[in-house]
CSV table of C-alpha atoms in Angstrom, one decimal:
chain,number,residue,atom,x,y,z
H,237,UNK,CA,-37.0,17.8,69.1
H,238,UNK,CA,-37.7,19.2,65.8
H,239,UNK,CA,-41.1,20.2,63.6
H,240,UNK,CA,-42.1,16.6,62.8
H,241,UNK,CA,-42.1,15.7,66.2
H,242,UNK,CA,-45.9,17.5,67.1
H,243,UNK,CA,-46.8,14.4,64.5
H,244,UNK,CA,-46.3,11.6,67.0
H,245,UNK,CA,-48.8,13.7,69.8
H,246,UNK,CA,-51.7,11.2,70.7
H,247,UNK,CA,-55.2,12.6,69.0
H,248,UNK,CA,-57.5,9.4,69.9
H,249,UNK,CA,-58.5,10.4,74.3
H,250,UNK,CA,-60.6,7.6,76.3
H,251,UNK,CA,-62.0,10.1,79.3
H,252,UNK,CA,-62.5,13.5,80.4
H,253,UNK,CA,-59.5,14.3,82.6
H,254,UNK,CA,-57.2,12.5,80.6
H,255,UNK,CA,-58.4,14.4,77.5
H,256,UNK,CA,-57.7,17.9,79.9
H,257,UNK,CA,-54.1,16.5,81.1
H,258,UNK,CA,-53.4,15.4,77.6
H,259,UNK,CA,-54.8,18.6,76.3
H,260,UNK,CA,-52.7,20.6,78.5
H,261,UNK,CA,-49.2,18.2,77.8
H,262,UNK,CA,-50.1,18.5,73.9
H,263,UNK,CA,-50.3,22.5,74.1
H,264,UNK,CA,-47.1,22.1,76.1
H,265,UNK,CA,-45.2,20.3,73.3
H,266,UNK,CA,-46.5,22.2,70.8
H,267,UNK,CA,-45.3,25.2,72.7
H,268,UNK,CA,-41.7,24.0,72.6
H,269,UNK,CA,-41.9,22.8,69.3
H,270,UNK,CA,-42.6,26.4,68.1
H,271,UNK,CA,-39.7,27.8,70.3
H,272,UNK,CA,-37.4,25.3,68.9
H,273,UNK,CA,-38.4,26.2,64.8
H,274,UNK,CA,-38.1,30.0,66.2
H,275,UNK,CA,-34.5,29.2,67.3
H,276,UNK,CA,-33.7,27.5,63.9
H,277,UNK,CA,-34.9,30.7,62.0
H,278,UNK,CA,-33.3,32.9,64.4
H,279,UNK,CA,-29.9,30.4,63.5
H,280,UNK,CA,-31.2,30.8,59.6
H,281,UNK,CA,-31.1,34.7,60.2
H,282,UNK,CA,-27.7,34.4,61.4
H,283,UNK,CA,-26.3,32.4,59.0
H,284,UNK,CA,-27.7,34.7,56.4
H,285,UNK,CA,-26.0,37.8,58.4
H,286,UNK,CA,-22.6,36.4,57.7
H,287,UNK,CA,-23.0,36.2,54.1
H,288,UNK,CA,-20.4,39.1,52.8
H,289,UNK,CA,-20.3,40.5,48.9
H,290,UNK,CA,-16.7,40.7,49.3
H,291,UNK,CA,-16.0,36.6,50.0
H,292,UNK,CA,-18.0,33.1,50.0
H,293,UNK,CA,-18.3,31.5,53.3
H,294,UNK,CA,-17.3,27.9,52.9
H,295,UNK,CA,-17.4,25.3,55.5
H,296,UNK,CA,-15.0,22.0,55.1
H,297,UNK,CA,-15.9,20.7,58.4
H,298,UNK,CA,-16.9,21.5,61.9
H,299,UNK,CA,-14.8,24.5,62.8
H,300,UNK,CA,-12.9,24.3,59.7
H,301,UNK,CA,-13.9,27.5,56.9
H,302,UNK,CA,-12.7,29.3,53.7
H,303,UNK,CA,-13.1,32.6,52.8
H,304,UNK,CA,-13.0,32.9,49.0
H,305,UNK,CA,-12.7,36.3,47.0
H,306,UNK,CA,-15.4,36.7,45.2
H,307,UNK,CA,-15.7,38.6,42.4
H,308,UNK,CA,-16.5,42.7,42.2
H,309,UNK,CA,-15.5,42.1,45.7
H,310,UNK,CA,-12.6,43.8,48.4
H,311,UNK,CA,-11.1,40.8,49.4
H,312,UNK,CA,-8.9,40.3,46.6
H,313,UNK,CA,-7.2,36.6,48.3
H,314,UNK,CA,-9.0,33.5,49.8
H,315,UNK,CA,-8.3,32.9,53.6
H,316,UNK,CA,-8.4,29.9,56.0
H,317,UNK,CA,-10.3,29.8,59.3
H,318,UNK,CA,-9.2,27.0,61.4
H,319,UNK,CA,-10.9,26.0,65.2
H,320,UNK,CA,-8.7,23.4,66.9
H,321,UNK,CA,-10.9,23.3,70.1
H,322,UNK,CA,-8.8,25.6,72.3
H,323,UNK,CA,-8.3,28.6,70.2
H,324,UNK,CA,-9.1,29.8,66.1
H,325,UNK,CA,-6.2,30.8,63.4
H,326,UNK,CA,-6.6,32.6,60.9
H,327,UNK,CA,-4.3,32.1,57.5
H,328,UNK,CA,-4.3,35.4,55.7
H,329,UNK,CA,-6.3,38.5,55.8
H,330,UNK,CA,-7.1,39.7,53.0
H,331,UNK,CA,-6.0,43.3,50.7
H,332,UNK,CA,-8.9,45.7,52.7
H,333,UNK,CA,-8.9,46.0,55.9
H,334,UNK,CA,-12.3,46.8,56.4
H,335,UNK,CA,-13.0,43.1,54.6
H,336,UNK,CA,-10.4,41.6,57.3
H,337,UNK,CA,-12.8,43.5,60.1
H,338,UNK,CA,-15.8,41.6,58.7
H,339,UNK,CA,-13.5,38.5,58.8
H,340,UNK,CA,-13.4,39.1,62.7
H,341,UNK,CA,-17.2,39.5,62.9
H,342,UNK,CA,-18.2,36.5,60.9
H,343,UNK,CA,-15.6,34.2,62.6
H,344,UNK,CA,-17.5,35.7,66.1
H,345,UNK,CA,-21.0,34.6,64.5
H,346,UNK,CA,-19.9,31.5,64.2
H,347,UNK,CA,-18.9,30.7,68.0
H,348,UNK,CA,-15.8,29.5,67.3
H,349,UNK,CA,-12.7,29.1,69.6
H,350,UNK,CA,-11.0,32.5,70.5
H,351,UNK,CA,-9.1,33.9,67.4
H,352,UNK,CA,-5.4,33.7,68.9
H,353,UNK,CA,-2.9,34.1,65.7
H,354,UNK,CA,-2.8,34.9,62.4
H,355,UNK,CA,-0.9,33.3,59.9
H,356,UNK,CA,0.7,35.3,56.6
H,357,UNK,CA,1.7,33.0,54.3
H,358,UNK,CA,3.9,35.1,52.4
H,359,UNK,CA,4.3,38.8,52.1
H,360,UNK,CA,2.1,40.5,49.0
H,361,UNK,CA,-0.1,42.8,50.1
H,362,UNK,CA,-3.4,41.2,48.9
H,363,UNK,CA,-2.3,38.4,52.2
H,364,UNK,CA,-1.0,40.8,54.9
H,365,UNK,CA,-2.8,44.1,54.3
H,366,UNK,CA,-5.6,43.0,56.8
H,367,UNK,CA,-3.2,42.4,59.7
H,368,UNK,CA,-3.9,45.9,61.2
H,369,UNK,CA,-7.6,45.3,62.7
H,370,UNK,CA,-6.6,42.6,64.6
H,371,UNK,CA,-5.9,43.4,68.6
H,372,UNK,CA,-2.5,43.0,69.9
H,373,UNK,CA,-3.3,40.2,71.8
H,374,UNK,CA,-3.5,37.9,68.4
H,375,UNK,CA,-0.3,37.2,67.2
H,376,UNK,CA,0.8,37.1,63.9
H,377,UNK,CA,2.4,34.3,62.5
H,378,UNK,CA,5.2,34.5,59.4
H,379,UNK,CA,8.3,33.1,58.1
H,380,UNK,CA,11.7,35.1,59.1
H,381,UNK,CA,12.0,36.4,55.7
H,382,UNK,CA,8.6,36.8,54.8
H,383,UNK,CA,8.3,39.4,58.4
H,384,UNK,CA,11.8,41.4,56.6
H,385,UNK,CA,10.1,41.4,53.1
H,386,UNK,CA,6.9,43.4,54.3
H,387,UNK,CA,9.0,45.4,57.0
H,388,UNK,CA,11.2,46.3,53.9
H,389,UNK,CA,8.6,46.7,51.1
H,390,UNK,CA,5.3,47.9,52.2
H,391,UNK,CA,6.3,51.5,52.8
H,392,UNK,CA,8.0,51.4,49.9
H,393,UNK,CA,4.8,49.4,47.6
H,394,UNK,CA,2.1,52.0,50.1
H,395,UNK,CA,4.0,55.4,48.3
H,396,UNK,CA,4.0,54.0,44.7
H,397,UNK,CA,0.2,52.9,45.3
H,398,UNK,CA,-0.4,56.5,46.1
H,399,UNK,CA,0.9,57.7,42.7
H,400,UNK,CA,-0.6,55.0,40.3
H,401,UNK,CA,-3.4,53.6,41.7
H,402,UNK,CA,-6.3,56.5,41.5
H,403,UNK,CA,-5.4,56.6,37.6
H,404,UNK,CA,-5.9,53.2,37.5
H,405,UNK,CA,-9.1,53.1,39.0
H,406,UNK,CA,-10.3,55.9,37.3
H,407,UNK,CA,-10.1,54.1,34.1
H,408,UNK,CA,-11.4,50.7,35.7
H,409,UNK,CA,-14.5,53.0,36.9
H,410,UNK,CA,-14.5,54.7,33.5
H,411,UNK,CA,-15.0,51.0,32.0
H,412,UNK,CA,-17.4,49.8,35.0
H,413,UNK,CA,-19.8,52.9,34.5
H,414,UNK,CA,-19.9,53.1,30.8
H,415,UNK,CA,-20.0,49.2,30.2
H,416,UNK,CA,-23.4,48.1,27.9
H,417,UNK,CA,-22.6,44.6,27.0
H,418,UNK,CA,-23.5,41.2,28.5
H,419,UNK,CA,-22.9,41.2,32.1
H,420,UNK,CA,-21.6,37.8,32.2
H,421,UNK,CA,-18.7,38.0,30.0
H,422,UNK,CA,-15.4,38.1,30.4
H,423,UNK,CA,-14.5,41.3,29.3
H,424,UNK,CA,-17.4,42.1,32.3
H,425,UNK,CA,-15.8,39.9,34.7
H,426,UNK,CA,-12.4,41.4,34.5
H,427,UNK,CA,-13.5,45.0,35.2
H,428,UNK,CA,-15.3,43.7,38.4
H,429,UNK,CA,-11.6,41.8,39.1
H,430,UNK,CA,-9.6,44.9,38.8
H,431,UNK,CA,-11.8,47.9,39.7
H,432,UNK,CA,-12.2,46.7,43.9
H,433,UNK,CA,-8.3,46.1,43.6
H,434,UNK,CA,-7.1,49.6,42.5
H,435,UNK,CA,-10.0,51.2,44.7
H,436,UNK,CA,-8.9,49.4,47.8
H,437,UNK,CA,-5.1,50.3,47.1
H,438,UNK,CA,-6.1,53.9,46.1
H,439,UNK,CA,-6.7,54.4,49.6
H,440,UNK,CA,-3.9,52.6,51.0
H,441,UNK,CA,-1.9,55.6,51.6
H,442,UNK,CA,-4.7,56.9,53.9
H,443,UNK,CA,-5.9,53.9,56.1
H,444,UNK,CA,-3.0,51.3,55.9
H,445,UNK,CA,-0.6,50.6,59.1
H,446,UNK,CA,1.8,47.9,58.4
H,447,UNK,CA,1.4,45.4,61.0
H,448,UNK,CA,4.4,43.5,61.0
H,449,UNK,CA,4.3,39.5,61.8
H,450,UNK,CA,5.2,39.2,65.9
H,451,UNK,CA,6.1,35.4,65.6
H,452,UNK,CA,8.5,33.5,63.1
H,453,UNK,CA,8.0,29.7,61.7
H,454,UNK,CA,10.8,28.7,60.0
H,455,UNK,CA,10.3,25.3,59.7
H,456,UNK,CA,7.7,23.6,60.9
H,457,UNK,CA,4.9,24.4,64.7
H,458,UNK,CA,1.9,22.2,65.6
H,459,UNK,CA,-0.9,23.9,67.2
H,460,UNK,CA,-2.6,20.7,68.7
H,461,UNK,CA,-6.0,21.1,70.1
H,462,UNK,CA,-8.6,19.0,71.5
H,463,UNK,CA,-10.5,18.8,67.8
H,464,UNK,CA,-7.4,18.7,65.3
H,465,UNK,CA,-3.9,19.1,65.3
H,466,UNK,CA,-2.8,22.4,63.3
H,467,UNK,CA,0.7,22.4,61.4
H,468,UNK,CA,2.0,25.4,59.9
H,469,UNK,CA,5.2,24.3,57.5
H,470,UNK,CA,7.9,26.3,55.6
H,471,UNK,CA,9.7,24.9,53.1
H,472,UNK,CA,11.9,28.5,52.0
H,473,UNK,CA,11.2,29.6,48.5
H,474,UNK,CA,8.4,29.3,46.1
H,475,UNK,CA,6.0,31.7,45.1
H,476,UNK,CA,8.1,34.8,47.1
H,477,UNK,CA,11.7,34.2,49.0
H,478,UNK,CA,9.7,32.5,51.8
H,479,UNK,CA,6.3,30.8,51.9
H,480,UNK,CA,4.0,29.2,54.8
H,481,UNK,CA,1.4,27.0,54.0
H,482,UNK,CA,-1.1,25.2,57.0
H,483,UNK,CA,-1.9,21.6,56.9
H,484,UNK,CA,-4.8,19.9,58.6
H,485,UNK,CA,-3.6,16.3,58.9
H,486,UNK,CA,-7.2,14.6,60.0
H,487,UNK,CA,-9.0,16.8,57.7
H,488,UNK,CA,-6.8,16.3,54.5
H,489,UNK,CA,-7.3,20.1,54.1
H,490,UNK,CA,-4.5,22.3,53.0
H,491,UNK,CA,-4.3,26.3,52.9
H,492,UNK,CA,-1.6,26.6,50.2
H,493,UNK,CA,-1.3,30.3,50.2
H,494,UNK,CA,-0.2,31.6,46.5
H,495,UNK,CA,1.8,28.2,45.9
H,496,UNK,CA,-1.5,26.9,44.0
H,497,UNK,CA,-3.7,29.1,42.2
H,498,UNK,CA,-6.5,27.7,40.4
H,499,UNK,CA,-7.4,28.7,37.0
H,500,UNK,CA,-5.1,31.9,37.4
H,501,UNK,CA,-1.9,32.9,36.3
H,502,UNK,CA,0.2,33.4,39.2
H,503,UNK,CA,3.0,36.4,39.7
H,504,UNK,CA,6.1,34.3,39.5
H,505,UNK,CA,8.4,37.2,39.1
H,506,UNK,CA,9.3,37.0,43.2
H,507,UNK,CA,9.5,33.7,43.4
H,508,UNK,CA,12.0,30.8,42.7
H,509,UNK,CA,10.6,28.3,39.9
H,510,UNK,CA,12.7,25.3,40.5
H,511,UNK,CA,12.1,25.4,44.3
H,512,UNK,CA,8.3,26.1,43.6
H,513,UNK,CA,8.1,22.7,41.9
H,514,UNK,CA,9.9,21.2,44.8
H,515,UNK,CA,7.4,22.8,47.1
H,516,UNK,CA,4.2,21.2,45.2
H,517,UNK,CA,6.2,17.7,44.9
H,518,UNK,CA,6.0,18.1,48.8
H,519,UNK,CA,2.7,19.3,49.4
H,520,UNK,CA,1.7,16.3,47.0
H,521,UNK,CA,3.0,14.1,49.9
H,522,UNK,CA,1.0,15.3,52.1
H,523,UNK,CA,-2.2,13.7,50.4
H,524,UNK,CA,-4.8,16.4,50.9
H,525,UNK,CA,-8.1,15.5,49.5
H,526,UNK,CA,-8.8,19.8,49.5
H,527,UNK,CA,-6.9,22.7,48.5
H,528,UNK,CA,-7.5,26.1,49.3
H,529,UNK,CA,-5.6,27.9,47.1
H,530,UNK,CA,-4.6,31.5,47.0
H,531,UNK,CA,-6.6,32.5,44.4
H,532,UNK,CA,-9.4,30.6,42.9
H,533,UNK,CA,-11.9,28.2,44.0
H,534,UNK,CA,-11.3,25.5,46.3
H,535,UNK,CA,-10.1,22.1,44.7
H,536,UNK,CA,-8.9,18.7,44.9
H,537,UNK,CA,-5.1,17.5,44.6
H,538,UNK,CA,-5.3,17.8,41.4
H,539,UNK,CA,-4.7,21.7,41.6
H,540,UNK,CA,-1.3,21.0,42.8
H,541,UNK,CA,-0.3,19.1,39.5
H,542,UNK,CA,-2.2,21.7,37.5
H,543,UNK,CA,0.1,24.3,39.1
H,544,UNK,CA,3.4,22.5,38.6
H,545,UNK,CA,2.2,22.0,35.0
H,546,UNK,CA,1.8,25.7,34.3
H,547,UNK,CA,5.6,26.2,35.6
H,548,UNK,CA,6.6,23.3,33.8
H,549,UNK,CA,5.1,24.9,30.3
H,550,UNK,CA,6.5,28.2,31.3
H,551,UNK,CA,10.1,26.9,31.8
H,552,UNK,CA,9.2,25.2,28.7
H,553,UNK,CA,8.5,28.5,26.1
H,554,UNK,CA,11.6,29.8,27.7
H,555,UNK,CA,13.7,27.4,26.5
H,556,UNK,CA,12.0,27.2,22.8
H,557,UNK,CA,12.7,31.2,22.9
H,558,UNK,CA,16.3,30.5,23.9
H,559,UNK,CA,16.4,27.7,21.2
H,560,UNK,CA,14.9,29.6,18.5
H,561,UNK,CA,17.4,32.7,19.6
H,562,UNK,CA,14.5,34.8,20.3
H,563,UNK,CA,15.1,38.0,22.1
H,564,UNK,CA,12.9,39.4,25.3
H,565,UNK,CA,11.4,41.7,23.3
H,566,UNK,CA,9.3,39.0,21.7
H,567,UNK,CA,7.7,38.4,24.7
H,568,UNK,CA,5.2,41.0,25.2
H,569,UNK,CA,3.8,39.1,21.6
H,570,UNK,CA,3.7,35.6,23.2
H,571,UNK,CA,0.3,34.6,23.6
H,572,UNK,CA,-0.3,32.0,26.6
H,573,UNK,CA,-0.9,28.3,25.7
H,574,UNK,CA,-4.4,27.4,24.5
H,575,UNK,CA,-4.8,25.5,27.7
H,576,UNK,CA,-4.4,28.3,29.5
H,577,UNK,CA,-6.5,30.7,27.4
H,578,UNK,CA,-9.3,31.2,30.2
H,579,UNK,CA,-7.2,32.0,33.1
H,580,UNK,CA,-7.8,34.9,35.1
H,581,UNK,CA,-4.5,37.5,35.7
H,582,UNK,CA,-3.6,36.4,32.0
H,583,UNK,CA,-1.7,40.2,31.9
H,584,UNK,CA,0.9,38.3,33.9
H,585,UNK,CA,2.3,35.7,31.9
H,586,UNK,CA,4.2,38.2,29.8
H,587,UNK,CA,6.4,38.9,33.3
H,588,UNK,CA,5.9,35.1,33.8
H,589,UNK,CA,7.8,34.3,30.7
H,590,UNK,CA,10.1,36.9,30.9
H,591,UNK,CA,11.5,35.7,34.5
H,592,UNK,CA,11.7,32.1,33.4
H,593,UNK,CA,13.5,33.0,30.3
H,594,UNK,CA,16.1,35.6,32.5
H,595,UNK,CA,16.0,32.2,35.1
H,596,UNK,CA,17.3,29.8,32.3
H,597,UNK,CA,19.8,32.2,30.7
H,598,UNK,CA,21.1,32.7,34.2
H,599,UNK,CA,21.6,29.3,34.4
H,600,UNK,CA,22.9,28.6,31.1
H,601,UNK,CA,26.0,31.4,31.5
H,602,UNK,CA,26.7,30.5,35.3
């Protein structure tokens, strides 16, 4: 029953009792219809409880969510909440843990299945930093390589955070705190990017514990429920040594991790560009009607073309440097194509460039 309902009580009575009994049944009805709107507002509040300055709650589908970064935020990467009737997963956790802890609490609020694993699709911190507030019970999910890259390089990345990063966010802070200009441009929008980022990893050194992944999908695992089936697939290299994306077949839905980004640069530098390309021909086959990428807002398809486009240009300056006998230290110079020109993490192409034009000299002398 909902409001409109207390529209279809009778008003015209024909005698005395009936008029008391139908007084009494109208009261009665008009009593639950009240307790019914108080349970949607109580619902409303909830919903509005959830709502997080750090990511955007988006639902795809019953038990099916997104968390995307948002900006001026901690989250820093955009994560996947999947409920497959017996039990949740979670595909990646975000750069602060203290964001990752609100992850847990909104997934709770939303009366999902059990969270049971957690999924790191590759091994940069902004994915896997979040792993430590989850309990031992949930189990987190990697590739082989991707569990030896963060055992190997997140001591390593936490010590050098502790050198660098306070500067940085000192002058991020600086900029944040003296800015006067308009609040919705770009130059704006890019202190809000970096200033959460080197605040969250200033302090890395002093709440991080690595959690390292506890189960390994090299290939590809279902995790078949009563609502959907759940496939986690690896493919090897792309945008690191090893990448894990999860594909929701009756949903069309795919959480690409840092494969796709959308209208971002990506850091290419630890990946592998040809097999990349071979990894977005694949996801292609798959057919998804949504992508959640790893960075950006959620799309169609078409991100996954857009993607292997950007590679496909980047391969393509390389080999008009190489052509034009152009030396590295041109690069730094190298503007990125116009198409490109309002992409966010543009201060990577220059390292983008530079690996695809080592990448093709490599291949040109082997």
């Amino acid at each position: 029953m909902n409001a409109p309902d207390i529209l279809l009580i009778p008003t015209r009575l024909h005698d005395t009792d009936h008029s008391k009994k139908e007084h009494m049944r109208r009261g009665l009805v008009f009593m639950i219809c009240l307790s019914v709107i108080a349970l949607f507002g109580c619902k409303s509040q909830q919903e509005k409880s959830i709502e997080s300055e750090n990511f955007e709650l988006v639902k795809l589908g019953d038990g099916v969510y997104s968390g995307i970064h948002k900006f001026g935020g901690k989250a820093i990467c955009n994560v996947g909440i999947v409920d497959n009737g017996n039990e949740t997963i979670i595909f990646d956790t975000f750069l602060s843990p203290d964001v990752a802890t609100e992850l847990i609490e909104t997934v709770n609020n939303l009366d999902l299945s059990p969270i049971k694993y957690v999924v790191n699709s590759h091994s940069h911190n902004d994915h896997i930093r979040g792993n430590q507030v989850f309990p031992e019970d949930i189990k987190i999910i990697s590739t082989t390589r991707t569990g030896e890259l963060i055992e190997k390089w997140e001591p390593l990345d936490i010590a050098e955070e502790k050198k660098y990063a306070p500067q940085r966010l000192a002058y991020y802070d600086s900029l944040y705190q003296t800015f006067s200009g308009d609040k919705t441009s770009r130059e704006y929008q890019q202190i809000l990017m970096w200033k959460p980022y080197y605040e969250i990893l200033a302090n890395s050194h002093l709440e991080v514990k690595t959690r390292l992944p506890d189960i390994f999908v090299d290939s590809v695992q279902q995790f078949d429920g009563p609502d959907r089936k759940i496939t986690l697939i690896s493919k090897g290299a792309g945008h690191t040594e090893s990448d894990l994306i999860m594909y929701l077949a009756d949903d069309k839905v795919v959480f690409s991790g840092d494969l796709v980004f959308n209208s971002c640069h990506p850091y290419v530098p630890h990946g592998n560009i040809s097999k990349w390309k071979l990894w977005l021909d694949f996801i292609n086959t798959l057919n998804p009607e949504t992508v959640i990428p790893g960075h950006g807002e959620i799309g169609t398809h078409e991100l996954i073309d857009q993607m292997k486009n950007y590679l496909l240009d980047l391969e393509n300056s390389a080999q008009i440097m190489i052509d034009e006998n152009r030396s590295l230290e041109h690069i730094d110079s190298i503007s990125p194509p116009h198409k490109y020109k309002d992409w966010w993490f543009d201060r990577f192409y220059a390292s983008n460039l530079r690996f695809a034009y080592e990448s093709r000299i490599s291949k040109i002398t082997e």
